[in-house]
PDB file of C-alpha atoms in Angstrom:
ATOM      1  CA  MET A1344      16.362  24.891   5.926  1.00  0.00           C
ATOM      2  CA  GLU A1345      15.437  26.542   2.623  1.00  0.00           C
ATOM      3  CA  ASN A1346      13.336  23.575   1.489  1.00  0.00           C
ATOM      4  CA  LEU A1347      11.651  23.331   4.891  1.00  0.00           C
ATOM      5  CA  ASN A1348      10.765  27.010   4.694  1.00  0.00           C
ATOM      6  CA  LYS A1349       9.290  26.491   1.228  1.00  0.00           C
ATOM      7  CA  LEU A1350       7.186  23.600   2.487  1.00  0.00           C
ATOM      8  CA  HIS A1351       6.037  25.702   5.431  1.00  0.00           C
ATOM      9  CA  ASP A1352       5.014  28.498   3.049  1.00  0.00           C
ATOM     10  CA  LEU A1353       3.226  25.989   0.803  1.00  0.00           C
ATOM     11  CA  THR A1354       1.085  24.751   3.696  1.00  0.00           C
ATOM     12  CA  LEU A1355       0.135  28.364   4.478  1.00  0.00           C
ATOM     13  CA  LYS A1356      -0.756  28.935   0.813  1.00  0.00           C
ATOM     14  CA  ILE A1357      -3.059  25.888   0.741  1.00  0.00           C
ATOM     15  CA  LYS A1358      -4.713  27.043   3.980  1.00  0.00           C
ATOM     16  CA  SER A1359      -5.400  30.390   2.329  1.00  0.00           C
ATOM     17  CA  ILE A1360      -6.902  28.654  -0.726  1.00  0.00           C
ATOM     18  CA  ILE A1361      -9.228  26.612   1.504  1.00  0.00           C
ATOM     19  CA  ARG A1362     -10.459  29.788   3.201  1.00  0.00           C
ATOM     20  CA  THR A1363     -11.047  31.694  -0.041  1.00  0.00           C
ATOM     21  CA  VAL A1364     -12.104  29.044  -2.567  1.00  0.00           C
ATOM     22  CA  GLU A1365     -15.635  29.687  -3.830  1.00  0.00           C
ATOM     23  CA  PHE A1366     -17.165  26.303  -3.101  1.00  0.00           C
ATOM     24  CA  LYS A1367     -19.657  25.334  -0.437  1.00  0.00           C
ATOM     25  CA  GLU A1368     -18.792  23.243   2.591  1.00  0.00           C
ATOM     26  CA  ASN A1369     -18.703  19.499   1.823  1.00  0.00           C
ATOM     27  CA  ASP A1370     -18.261  20.120  -1.895  1.00  0.00           C
ATOM     28  CA  VAL A1371     -15.760  17.648  -3.385  1.00  0.00           C
ATOM     29  CA  ARG A1372     -13.864  20.480  -5.080  1.00  0.00           C
ATOM     30  CA  LYS A1373     -13.206  22.167  -1.748  1.00  0.00           C
ATOM     31  CA  ALA A1374     -12.451  18.783  -0.183  1.00  0.00           C
ATOM     32  CA  TYR A1375      -9.698  18.336  -2.772  1.00  0.00           C
ATOM     33  CA  PHE A1376      -7.782  21.257  -1.260  1.00  0.00           C
ATOM     34  CA  GLU A1377      -8.532  20.171   2.303  1.00  0.00           C
ATOM     35  CA  ASN A1378      -7.084  16.742   1.536  1.00  0.00           C
ATOM     36  CA  LEU A1379      -4.193  18.380  -0.298  1.00  0.00           C
ATOM     37  CA  TYR A1380      -3.327  20.322   2.853  1.00  0.00           C
ATOM     38  CA  SER A1381      -3.255  17.103   4.879  1.00  0.00           C
ATOM     39  CA  ILE A1382      -1.041  15.365   2.292  1.00  0.00           C
ATOM     40  CA  ILE A1383       1.495  18.204   2.027  1.00  0.00           C
ATOM     41  CA  ASN A1384       1.499  18.767   5.780  1.00  0.00           C
ATOM     42  CA  GLU A1385       2.349  15.108   6.418  1.00  0.00           C
ATOM     43  CA  PHE A1386       5.205  15.280   3.890  1.00  0.00           C
ATOM     44  CA  TYR A1387       6.418  18.487   5.577  1.00  0.00           C
ATOM     45  CA  HIS A1388       6.335  16.811   9.012  1.00  0.00           C
ATOM     46  CA  GLY A1389       8.404  13.928   7.631  1.00  0.00           C
ATOM     47  CA  LYS A1390      11.066  16.334   6.385  1.00  0.00           C
ATOM     48  CA  ILE A1391      11.063  18.159   9.741  1.00  0.00           C
ATOM     49  CA  PHE A1392      11.585  14.857  11.545  1.00  0.00           C
ATOM     50  CA  PHE A1393      14.597  14.071   9.369  1.00  0.00           C
ATOM     51  CA  LYS A1394      16.096  17.515  10.046  1.00  0.00           C
ATOM     52  CA  ILE A1395      15.604  17.021  13.785  1.00  0.00           C
ATOM     53  CA  SER A1396      17.307  13.621  13.570  1.00  0.00           C
ATOM     54  CA  GLN A1397      20.300  15.321  11.916  1.00  0.00           C
ATOM     55  CA  GLU A1398      20.471  17.914  14.684  1.00  0.00           C
ATOM     56  CA  ILE A1399      20.324  15.198  17.364  1.00  0.00           C
ATOM     57  CA  LYS A1400      23.145  13.364  15.608  1.00  0.00           C
ATOM     58  CA  ASN A1401      25.180  16.616  15.499  1.00  0.00           C
ATOM     59  CA  LYS A1402      24.393  17.208  19.189  1.00  0.00           C
ATOM     60  CA  THR A1403      22.843  20.611  18.524  1.00  0.00           C
ATOM     61  CA  ILE A1404      19.686  19.204  20.082  1.00  0.00           C
ATOM     62  CA  LYS A1405      20.315  17.587  23.459  1.00  0.00           C
ATOM     63  CA  PHE A1406      18.126  15.868  26.034  1.00  0.00           C
ATOM     64  CA  ASP A1407      18.452  16.437  29.755  1.00  0.00           C
ATOM     65  CA  SER A1408      18.695  13.747  32.430  1.00  0.00           C
ATOM     66  CA  SER A1409      14.944  13.696  33.082  1.00  0.00           C
ATOM     67  CA  ILE A1410      14.379  11.580  29.967  1.00  0.00           C
ATOM     68  CA  LEU A1411      17.403   9.305  30.121  1.00  0.00           C
ATOM     69  CA  GLU A1412      15.110   6.271  29.900  1.00  0.00           C
ATOM     70  CA  LEU A1413      14.264   7.393  26.333  1.00  0.00           C
ATOM     71  CA  GLN A1414      17.916   7.226  25.257  1.00  0.00           C
ATOM     72  CA  PRO A1415      17.642   4.028  23.149  1.00  0.00           C
ATOM     73  CA  HIS A1416      14.637   5.473  21.332  1.00  0.00           C
ATOM     74  CA  VAL A1417      16.384   8.813  20.787  1.00  0.00           C
ATOM     75  CA  THR A1418      19.319   6.905  19.318  1.00  0.00           C
ATOM     76  CA  ARG A1419      16.929   5.311  16.829  1.00  0.00           C
ATOM     77  CA  ILE A1420      15.700   8.754  15.795  1.00  0.00           C
ATOM     78  CA  TYR A1421      19.106  10.015  14.693  1.00  0.00           C
ATOM     79  CA  GLU A1422      20.078   6.618  13.301  1.00  0.00           C
ATOM     80  CA  ILE A1423      17.972   7.587  10.245  1.00  0.00           C
ATOM     81  CA  ALA A1424      20.326  10.496   9.545  1.00  0.00           C
ATOM     82  CA  ASP A1425      23.450   8.455  10.345  1.00  0.00           C
ATOM     83  CA  HIS A1426      22.822   5.465   8.065  1.00  0.00           C
ATOM     84  CA  GLU A1427      22.836   5.864   4.273  1.00  0.00           C
ATOM     85  CA  LEU A1428      20.507   2.929   3.601  1.00  0.00           C
ATOM     86  CA  LEU A1429      17.983   4.025   6.242  1.00  0.00           C
ATOM     87  CA  SER A1430      18.172   7.635   5.077  1.00  0.00           C
ATOM     88  CA  GLY A1431      17.530   6.684   1.460  1.00  0.00           C
ATOM     89  CA  ALA A1432      14.660   4.373   2.378  1.00  0.00           C
ATOM     90  CA  TYR A1433      13.110   7.053   4.595  1.00  0.00           C
ATOM     91  CA  HIS A1434      13.061   9.692   1.842  1.00  0.00           C
ATOM     92  CA  ASN A1435      11.910   7.173  -0.755  1.00  0.00           C
ATOM     93  CA  GLU A1436       8.943   6.260   1.412  1.00  0.00           C
ATOM     94  CA  LEU A1437       8.084   9.933   1.984  1.00  0.00           C
ATOM     95  CA  ASN A1438       8.130  10.480  -1.786  1.00  0.00           C
ATOM     96  CA  ARG A1439       6.146   7.325  -2.518  1.00  0.00           C
ATOM     97  CA  LYS A1440       3.444   8.223  -0.027  1.00  0.00           C
ATOM     98  CA  LEU A1441       3.316  11.834  -1.222  1.00  0.00           C
ATOM     99  CA  PHE A1442       2.777  10.703  -4.802  1.00  0.00           C
ATOM    100  CA  VAL A1443       0.282   7.901  -4.100  1.00  0.00           C
ATOM    101  CA  ASP A1444      -1.812  10.092  -1.782  1.00  0.00           C
ATOM    102  CA  THR A1445      -1.607  13.000  -4.235  1.00  0.00           C
ATOM    103  CA  PHE A1446      -2.817  10.961  -7.186  1.00  0.00           C
ATOM    104  CA  THR A1447      -5.500   9.203  -5.140  1.00  0.00           C
ATOM    105  CA  ASN A1448      -6.849  12.603  -4.078  1.00  0.00           C
ATOM    106  CA  PHE A1449      -6.833  13.824  -7.691  1.00  0.00           C
ATOM    107  CA  GLU A1450      -8.349  10.639  -9.134  1.00  0.00           C
ATOM    108  CA  THR A1451     -11.097  10.434  -6.535  1.00  0.00           C
ATOM    109  CA  THR A1452     -12.077  14.095  -6.878  1.00  0.00           C
ATOM    110  CA  LEU A1453     -12.178  13.879 -10.665  1.00  0.00           C
ATOM    111  CA  SER A1454     -14.281  10.690 -10.453  1.00  0.00           C
ATOM    112  CA  PHE A1455     -16.801  12.253  -8.049  1.00  0.00           C
ATOM    113  CA  CYS A1456     -17.170  15.234 -10.383  1.00  0.00           C
ATOM    114  CA  PHE A1457     -17.644  12.964 -13.386  1.00  0.00           C
ATOM    115  CA  GLU A1458     -20.235  10.759 -11.670  1.00  0.00           C
ATOM    116  CA  ASP A1459     -22.236  13.802 -10.587  1.00  0.00           C
ATOM    117  CA  ILE A1460     -22.146  15.501 -14.001  1.00  0.00           C
ATOM    118  CA  VAL A1461     -22.330  12.716 -16.597  1.00  0.00           C
ATOM    119  CA  THR A1462     -25.735  12.206 -18.219  1.00  0.00           C
ATOM    120  CA  ASP A1463     -27.291   8.759 -18.607  1.00  0.00           C
ATOM    121  CA  ALA A1464     -27.068   9.073 -22.389  1.00  0.00           C
ATOM    122  CA  ASP A1465     -23.368  10.020 -22.328  1.00  0.00           C
ATOM    123  CA  LEU A1466     -22.551   7.240 -19.859  1.00  0.00           C
ATOM    124  CA  GLU A1467     -24.388   4.697 -21.992  1.00  0.00           C
ATOM    125  CA  GLY A1468     -22.410   5.872 -25.032  1.00  0.00           C
ATOM    126  CA  MET A1469     -19.110   5.352 -23.169  1.00  0.00           C
ATOM    127  CA  VAL A1470     -20.161   1.908 -21.935  1.00  0.00           C
ATOM    128  CA  LYS A1471     -21.152   0.849 -25.457  1.00  0.00           C
ATOM    129  CA  ASN A1472     -17.871   2.142 -26.852  1.00  0.00           C
ATOM    130  CA  LEU A1473     -15.761   0.357 -24.225  1.00  0.00           C
ATOM    131  CA  ASN A1474     -17.719  -2.901 -24.673  1.00  0.00           C
ATOM    132  CA  SER A1475     -18.223  -2.773 -28.433  1.00  0.00           C
ATOM    133  CA  LYS A1476     -16.818  -6.283 -28.995  1.00  0.00           C
ATOM    134  CA  ILE A1477     -19.114  -7.846 -26.381  1.00  0.00           C
ATOM    135  CA  LEU A1478     -22.161  -6.027 -27.740  1.00  0.00           C
ATOM    136  CA  ARG A1479     -21.309  -7.101 -31.303  1.00  0.00           C
ATOM    137  CA  LEU A1480     -21.103 -10.738 -30.247  1.00  0.00           C
ATOM    138  CA  CYS A1481     -24.449 -10.430 -28.465  1.00  0.00           C
ATOM    139  CA  GLN A1482     -26.307  -8.557 -31.204  1.00  0.00           C
ATOM    140  CA  ASN A1483     -28.619 -11.512 -31.884  1.00  0.00           C
ATOM    141  CA  LEU A1484     -29.976 -11.557 -28.332  1.00  0.00           C
ATOM    142  CA  PRO A1485     -33.647 -10.628 -27.823  1.00  0.00           C
ATOM    143  CA  ASP A1486     -34.155  -6.918 -27.056  1.00  0.00           C
ATOM    144  CA  GLU A1487     -35.033  -7.612 -23.403  1.00  0.00           C
ATOM    145  CA  GLU A1488     -31.791  -9.527 -22.851  1.00  0.00           C
ATOM    146  CA  LYS A1489     -29.817  -6.820 -24.653  1.00  0.00           C
ATOM    147  CA  MET A1490     -31.214  -4.237 -22.240  1.00  0.00           C
ATOM    148  CA  HIS A1491     -30.355  -6.470 -19.284  1.00  0.00           C
ATOM    149  CA  LEU A1492     -26.807  -6.919 -20.620  1.00  0.00           C
ATOM    150  CA  LEU A1493     -26.396  -3.169 -21.062  1.00  0.00           C
ATOM    151  CA  ASP A1494     -27.622  -2.537 -17.506  1.00  0.00           C
ATOM    152  CA  GLU A1495     -25.041  -5.007 -16.182  1.00  0.00           C
ATOM    153  CA  LEU A1496     -22.298  -3.407 -18.263  1.00  0.00           C
ATOM    154  CA  LYS A1497     -23.223   0.014 -16.833  1.00  0.00           C
ATOM    155  CA  LYS A1498     -22.769  -1.354 -13.320  1.00  0.00           C
ATOM    156  CA  ASN A1499     -19.470  -3.096 -13.979  1.00  0.00           C
ATOM    157  CA  THR A1500     -17.659  -1.200 -16.741  1.00  0.00           C
ATOM    158  CA  PHE A1501     -14.535   0.573 -15.540  1.00  0.00           C
ATOM    159  CA  ILE A1502     -14.422   4.065 -17.033  1.00  0.00           C
ATOM    160  CA  PRO A1503     -10.735   5.030 -17.413  1.00  0.00           C
ATOM    161  CA  LEU A1504      -9.653   8.259 -15.743  1.00  0.00           C
ATOM    162  CA  SER A1505      -8.555   9.569 -19.139  1.00  0.00           C
ATOM    163  CA  ARG A1506     -12.159   9.265 -20.431  1.00  0.00           C
ATOM    164  CA  LYS A1507     -13.487  11.099 -17.402  1.00  0.00           C
ATOM    165  CA  PHE A1508     -10.946  13.887 -17.872  1.00  0.00           C
ATOM    166  CA  ARG A1509     -11.793  14.271 -21.568  1.00  0.00           C
ATOM    167  CA  TYR A1510     -15.502  14.421 -20.758  1.00  0.00           C
ATOM    168  CA  LEU A1511     -15.153  17.086 -18.059  1.00  0.00           C
ATOM    169  CA  SER A1512     -12.633  19.191 -19.985  1.00  0.00           C
ATOM    170  CA  LYS A1513     -15.069  19.385 -22.943  1.00  0.00           C
ATOM    171  CA  LEU A1514     -18.245  20.106 -20.974  1.00  0.00           C
ATOM    172  CA  ASN A1515     -18.411  23.624 -22.363  1.00  0.00           C
ATOM    173  CA  LYS A1516     -16.745  25.091 -25.429  1.00  0.00           C
ATOM    174  CA  ASP A1517     -13.239  26.371 -24.651  1.00  0.00           C
ATOM    175  CA  CYS A1518     -13.832  25.952 -20.895  1.00  0.00           C
ATOM    176  CA  TYR A1519     -10.476  24.241 -20.296  1.00  0.00           C
ATOM    177  CA  PRO A1520      -7.849  27.019 -20.158  1.00  0.00           C
ATOM    178  CA  GLU A1521      -4.748  24.815 -20.417  1.00  0.00           C
ATOM    179  CA  ASP A1522      -3.317  22.349 -22.957  1.00  0.00           C
ATOM    180  CA  ALA A1523      -5.769  19.465 -22.568  1.00  0.00           C
ATOM    181  CA  LYS A1524      -3.741  17.058 -24.716  1.00  0.00           C
ATOM    182  CA  SER A1525      -0.559  17.595 -22.682  1.00  0.00           C
ATOM    183  CA  ASP A1526      -2.466  17.333 -19.396  1.00  0.00           C
ATOM    184  CA  LEU A1527      -4.140  14.107 -20.548  1.00  0.00           C
ATOM    185  CA  GLU A1528      -0.730  12.606 -21.328  1.00  0.00           C
ATOM    186  CA  PHE A1529       0.455  13.657 -17.873  1.00  0.00           C
ATOM    187  CA  ILE A1530      -2.571  12.028 -16.188  1.00  0.00           C
ATOM    188  CA  GLU A1531      -1.942   8.798 -18.097  1.00  0.00           C
ATOM    189  CA  PHE A1532       1.710   8.898 -16.993  1.00  0.00           C
ATOM    190  CA  CYS A1533       0.638   9.398 -13.363  1.00  0.00           C
ATOM    191  CA  SER A1534      -1.790   6.474 -13.622  1.00  0.00           C
ATOM    192  CA  LYS A1535       0.974   4.213 -14.921  1.00  0.00           C
ATOM    193  CA  LEU A1536       3.414   5.461 -12.268  1.00  0.00           C
ATOM    194  CA  ARG A1537       0.888   4.973  -9.441  1.00  0.00           C
ATOM    195  CA  ASN A1538       0.123   1.408 -10.541  1.00  0.00           C
ATOM    196  CA  CYS A1539       3.835   0.650 -10.749  1.00  0.00           C
ATOM    197  CA  VAL A1540       4.939   2.060  -7.379  1.00  0.00           C
ATOM    198  CA  SER A1541       1.796   1.199  -5.430  1.00  0.00           C
ATOM    199  CA  HIS A1542       0.716  -2.198  -6.734  1.00  0.00           C
ATOM    200  CA  SER A1543       4.045  -3.835  -7.564  1.00  0.00           C
ATOM    201  CA  ALA A1544       6.677  -1.981  -5.510  1.00  0.00           C
ATOM    202  CA  GLY A1545       8.207  -0.398  -8.615  1.00  0.00           C
ATOM    203  CA  TYR A1546       8.249  -3.558 -10.760  1.00  0.00           C
ATOM    204  CA  TYR A1547       6.697  -2.876 -14.155  1.00  0.00           C
ATOM    205  CA  LYS A1548       4.743  -5.226 -16.422  1.00  0.00           C
ATOM    206  CA  GLY A1549       3.490  -3.801 -19.693  1.00  0.00           C
ATOM    207  CA  LYS A1550       4.474  -2.029 -22.875  1.00  0.00           C
ATOM    208  CA  ASP A1551       7.789  -0.161 -22.701  1.00  0.00           C
ATOM    209  CA  TYR A1552       7.181   3.499 -22.005  1.00  0.00           C
ATOM    210  CA  VAL A1553       9.264   6.623 -21.376  1.00  0.00           C
ATOM    211  CA  TYR A1554       8.027   9.923 -19.966  1.00  0.00           C
ATOM    212  CA  LYS A1555      10.053  13.053 -19.223  1.00  0.00           C
ATOM    213  CA  PHE A1556       8.947  15.438 -16.508  1.00  0.00           C
ATOM    214  CA  ASP A1557      10.933  18.361 -15.147  1.00  0.00           C
ATOM    215  CA  ARG A1558      14.539  17.077 -15.128  1.00  0.00           C
ATOM    216  CA  ILE A1559      13.627  13.419 -14.660  1.00  0.00           C
ATOM    217  CA  THR A1560      13.206  10.686 -17.281  1.00  0.00           C
ATOM    218  CA  PHE A1561      10.918   7.891 -16.088  1.00  0.00           C
ATOM    219  CA  ILE A1562      11.761   4.631 -17.872  1.00  0.00           C
ATOM    220  CA  PHE A1563       9.228   1.783 -17.749  1.00  0.00           C
ATOM    221  CA  LYS A1564      10.533  -1.491 -19.203  1.00  0.00           C
ATOM    222  CA  ASN A1565       8.529  -4.692 -19.192  1.00  0.00           C
ATOM    223  CA  GLY A1566       9.757  -7.097 -16.515  1.00  0.00           C
ATOM    224  CA  GLU A1567      12.075  -4.560 -14.870  1.00  0.00           C
ATOM    225  CA  PHE A1568      11.977  -2.088 -12.001  1.00  0.00           C
ATOM    226  CA  LEU A1569      11.099   1.525 -12.764  1.00  0.00           C
ATOM    227  CA  GLU A1570      14.188   3.609 -13.534  1.00  0.00           C
ATOM    228  CA  MET A1571      14.406   7.346 -12.870  1.00  0.00           C
ATOM    229  CA  GLN A1572      17.250   9.180 -14.585  1.00  0.00           C
ATOM    230  CA  GLY A1573      18.151  12.747 -13.686  1.00  0.00           C
ATOM    231  CA  GLU A1574      18.232  15.047 -10.682  1.00  0.00           C
ATOM    232  CA  ASN A1575      15.393  14.137  -8.327  1.00  0.00           C
ATOM    233  CA  ASP A1576      14.894  17.539  -6.714  1.00  0.00           C
ATOM    234  CA  TYR A1577      11.454  17.321  -5.079  1.00  0.00           C
ATOM    235  CA  VAL A1578      10.041  15.955  -8.345  1.00  0.00           C
ATOM    236  CA  PHE A1579       7.036  14.348  -6.628  1.00  0.00           C
ATOM    237  CA  LEU A1580       6.140  17.685  -5.076  1.00  0.00           C
ATOM    238  CA  LYS A1581       6.245  19.164  -8.583  1.00  0.00           C
ATOM    239  CA  ILE A1582       3.974  16.352  -9.816  1.00  0.00           C
ATOM    240  CA  ASN A1583       1.605  17.305  -6.998  1.00  0.00           C
ATOM    241  CA  GLU A1584       1.678  20.921  -8.171  1.00  0.00           C
ATOM    242  CA  ARG A1585       0.890  20.015 -11.775  1.00  0.00           C
ATOM    243  CA  LEU A1586      -2.038  17.802 -10.780  1.00  0.00           C
ATOM    244  CA  THR A1587      -3.397  20.653  -8.661  1.00  0.00           C
ATOM    245  CA  ASN A1588      -3.114  23.015 -11.623  1.00  0.00           C
ATOM    246  CA  ILE A1589      -5.077  20.511 -13.722  1.00  0.00           C
ATOM    247  CA  MET A1590      -7.761  20.374 -11.027  1.00  0.00           C
ATOM    248  CA  TYR A1591      -7.942  24.187 -11.048  1.00  0.00           C
ATOM    249  CA  ALA A1592      -8.428  24.107 -14.821  1.00  0.00           C
ATOM    250  CA  LEU A1593     -11.165  21.460 -14.566  1.00  0.00           C
ATOM    251  CA  CYS A1594     -12.958  23.557 -11.965  1.00  0.00           C
ATOM    252  CA  ASN A1595     -13.241  26.219 -14.652  1.00  0.00           C
ATOM    253  CA  CYS A1596     -15.351  23.760 -16.678  1.00  0.00           C
ATOM    254  CA  LEU A1597     -17.559  23.105 -13.647  1.00  0.00           C
ATOM    255  CA  LYS A1598     -18.284  26.713 -12.669  1.00  0.00           C
ATOM    256  CA  HIS A1599     -21.935  26.249 -13.603  1.00  0.00           C
ATOM    257  CA  VAL A1600     -22.323  23.391 -11.107  1.00  0.00           C
ATOM    258  CA  ASP A1601     -23.437  24.747  -7.747  1.00  0.00           C
ATOM    259  CA  PHE A1602     -22.642  21.758  -5.549  1.00  0.00           C
ATOM    260  CA  ILE A1603     -21.022  18.311  -5.884  1.00  0.00           C
ATOM    261  CA  LYS A1604     -21.443  16.387  -2.661  1.00  0.00           C
ATOM    262  CA  TYR A1605     -18.439  15.022  -0.801  1.00  0.00           C
ATOM    263  CA  PRO A1606     -19.201  11.587   0.735  1.00  0.00           C
ATOM    264  CA  ASP A1607     -19.803  11.719   4.464  1.00  0.00           C
ATOM    265  CA  ASP A1608     -17.236   9.018   5.201  1.00  0.00           C
ATOM    266  CA  GLY A1609     -14.451  10.742   3.231  1.00  0.00           C
ATOM    267  CA  PHE A1610     -12.247   9.485   0.434  1.00  0.00           C
TER     268      PHE A1610
END
């Protein structure tokens, strides 16, 4: 019950933040916390459901004769708590969804802020830097074709999240109150983790990589499934908390921006 109580208190805390945060309605920075509430609340509901299934199994929650026709479905509810494989899979899916939704919320908010703030000159500089090899090979093109190529590169170049973070965290001198280097490393870890668990069901392809967070060591080995060593005590909730702290710090660099529009159709 202690963990459920903590989750309950966390949802109340996020509600309070939404009410008091100094952003206008439909600003992406406020929307971040509104989406965060939805994400944490869904995780909380999942944990409640599992606790209820345990209580049904232990017969501390009973159903009267008026719903006897639901008996096979009720049995399926507490089967989750009574079967080790189902129980493990249930919690793994809760954690996976919590993390993927958390990082998607963070990534999308950061990207909206970047797209609203970045100047044409700064964006062009990033595009040129990311496509330096292509531009070198095409340096003999006529000026008109060079401009056309650059316009196409602007439309199609993927700006890594790490570049967007660096840009926003350096908007104003000393505006970022935390350790930007450490936070950048954490964002890059989260990007790698999201790609691994979301796009390939935990199977990793790439350069070997190890990252330690809290009491967990995340081991990424090429051609193998992600390995997590250590005590997994709500580690994905702690990842959520750190990403939220990074978003708070970035908001400090955006204090001068009055409004960043949240898309009407949501994330």
